[in-house]
Tab-separated table of C-alpha atoms in Angstrom:
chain	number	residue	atom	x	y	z
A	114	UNK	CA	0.000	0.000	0.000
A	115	UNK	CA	1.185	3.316	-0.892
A	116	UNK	CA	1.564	6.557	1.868
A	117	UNK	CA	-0.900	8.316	0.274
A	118	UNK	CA	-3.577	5.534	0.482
A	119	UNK	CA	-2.241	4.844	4.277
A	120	UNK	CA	-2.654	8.989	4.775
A	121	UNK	CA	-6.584	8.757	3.109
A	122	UNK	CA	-7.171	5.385	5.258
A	123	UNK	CA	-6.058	6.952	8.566
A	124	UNK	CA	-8.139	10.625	7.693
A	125	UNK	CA	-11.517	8.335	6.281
A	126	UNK	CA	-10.569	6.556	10.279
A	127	UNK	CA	-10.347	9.525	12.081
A	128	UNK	CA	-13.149	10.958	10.802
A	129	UNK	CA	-15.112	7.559	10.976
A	130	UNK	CA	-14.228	7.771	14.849
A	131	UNK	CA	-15.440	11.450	15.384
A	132	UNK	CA	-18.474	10.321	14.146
A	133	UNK	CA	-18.637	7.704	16.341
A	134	UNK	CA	-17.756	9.613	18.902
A	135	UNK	CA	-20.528	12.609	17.945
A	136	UNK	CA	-23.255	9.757	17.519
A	137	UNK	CA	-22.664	8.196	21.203
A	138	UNK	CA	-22.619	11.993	22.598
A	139	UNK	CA	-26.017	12.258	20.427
A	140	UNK	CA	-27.178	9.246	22.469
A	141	UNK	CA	-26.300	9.747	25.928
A	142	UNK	CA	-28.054	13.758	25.726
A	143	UNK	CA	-31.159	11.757	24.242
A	144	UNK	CA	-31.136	9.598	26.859
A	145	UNK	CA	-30.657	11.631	29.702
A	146	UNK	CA	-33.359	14.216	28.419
A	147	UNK	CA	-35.487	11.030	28.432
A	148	UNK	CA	-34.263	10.302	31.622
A	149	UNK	CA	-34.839	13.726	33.182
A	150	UNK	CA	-38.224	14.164	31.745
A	151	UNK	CA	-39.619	10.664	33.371
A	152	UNK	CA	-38.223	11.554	36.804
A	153	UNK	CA	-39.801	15.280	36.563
A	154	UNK	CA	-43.078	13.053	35.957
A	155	UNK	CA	-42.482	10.578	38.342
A	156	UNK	CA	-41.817	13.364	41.074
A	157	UNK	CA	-45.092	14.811	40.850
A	158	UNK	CA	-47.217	12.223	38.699
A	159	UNK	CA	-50.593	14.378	39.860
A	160	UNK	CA	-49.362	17.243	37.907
A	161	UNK	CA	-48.870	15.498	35.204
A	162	UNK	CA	-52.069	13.631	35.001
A	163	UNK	CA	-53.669	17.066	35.632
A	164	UNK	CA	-51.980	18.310	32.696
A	165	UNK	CA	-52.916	15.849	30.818
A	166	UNK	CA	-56.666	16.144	32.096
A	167	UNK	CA	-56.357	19.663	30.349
A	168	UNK	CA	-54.653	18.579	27.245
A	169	UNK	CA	-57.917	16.198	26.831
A	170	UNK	CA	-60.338	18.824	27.902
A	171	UNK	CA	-59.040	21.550	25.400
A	172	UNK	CA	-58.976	18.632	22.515
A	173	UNK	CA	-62.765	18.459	23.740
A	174	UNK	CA	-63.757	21.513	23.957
A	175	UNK	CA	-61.699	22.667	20.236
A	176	UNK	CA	-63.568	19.579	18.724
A	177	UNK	CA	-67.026	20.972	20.243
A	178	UNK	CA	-66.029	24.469	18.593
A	179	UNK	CA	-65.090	22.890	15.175
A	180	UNK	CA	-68.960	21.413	15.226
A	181	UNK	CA	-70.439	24.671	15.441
A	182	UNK	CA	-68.314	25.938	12.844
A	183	UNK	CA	-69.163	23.283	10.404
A	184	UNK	CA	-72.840	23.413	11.237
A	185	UNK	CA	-72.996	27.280	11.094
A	186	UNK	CA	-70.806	26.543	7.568
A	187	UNK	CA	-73.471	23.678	6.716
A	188	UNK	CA	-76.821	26.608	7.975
A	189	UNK	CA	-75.205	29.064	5.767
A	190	UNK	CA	-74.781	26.769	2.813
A	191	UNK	CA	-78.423	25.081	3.258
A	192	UNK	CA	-79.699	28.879	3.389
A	193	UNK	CA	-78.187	30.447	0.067
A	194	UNK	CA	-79.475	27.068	-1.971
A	195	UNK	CA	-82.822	27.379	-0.418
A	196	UNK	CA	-82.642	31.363	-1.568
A	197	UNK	CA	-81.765	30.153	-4.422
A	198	UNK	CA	-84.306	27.391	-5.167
A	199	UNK	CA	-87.105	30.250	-4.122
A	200	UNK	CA	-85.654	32.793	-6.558
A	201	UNK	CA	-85.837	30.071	-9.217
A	202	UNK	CA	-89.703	29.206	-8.624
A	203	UNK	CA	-90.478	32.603	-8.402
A	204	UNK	CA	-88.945	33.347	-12.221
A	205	UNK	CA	-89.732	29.770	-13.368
A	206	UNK	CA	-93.058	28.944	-11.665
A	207	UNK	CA	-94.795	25.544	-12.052
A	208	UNK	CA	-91.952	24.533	-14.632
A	209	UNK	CA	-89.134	24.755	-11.332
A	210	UNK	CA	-91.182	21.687	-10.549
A	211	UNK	CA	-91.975	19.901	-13.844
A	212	UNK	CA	-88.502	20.652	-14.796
A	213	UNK	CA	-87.340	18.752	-11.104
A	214	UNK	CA	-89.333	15.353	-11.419
């Protein structure tokens, strides 16, 4: 093997090791965020179940307020046709019907 393939194989090594290196750093902050965040939860488990007693009630309650919107939405709509159907038998007359069956 040549020096200058030994030089590239050492450089593609080193760098293969500080990525190694980087990647197990990676891990170990992952895990003890993990770590952290189930003792914080363990430590006071009401406050988390409260919290997530909120997060559940606001889904509820924003689901109960997307309803009305659609149904206001779905009012609105069912309004302007029925405007519409009116202002058609009041040009057309009995042919708005004939001209339906």
């Amino acid at each position: 093997m040549s020096v200058e393939k030994m030089g590239k194989v050492d450089k593609s090594f080193e760098r293969a090791l500080e990525l190694r290196k980087m990647v197990d750093r990676w891990q170990n902050s992952h895990t003890h965020c993990v770590w952290q965040m189930t003792l914080s939860q363990r430590r006071n488990p009401y406050a988390y179940l409260r919290m997530q007693d909120t997060m559940v009630q606001e889904l509820a309650l924003a689901n109960k307020q997307l309803l009305v919107v659609r149904q206001a939405a779905l009012h609105q709509l069912l309004e302007k046709e029925h405007r519409q159907y009116q202002q058609e038998l009041r040009q057309t007359g009995k042919a708005f019907y004939v001209e339906r069956l």
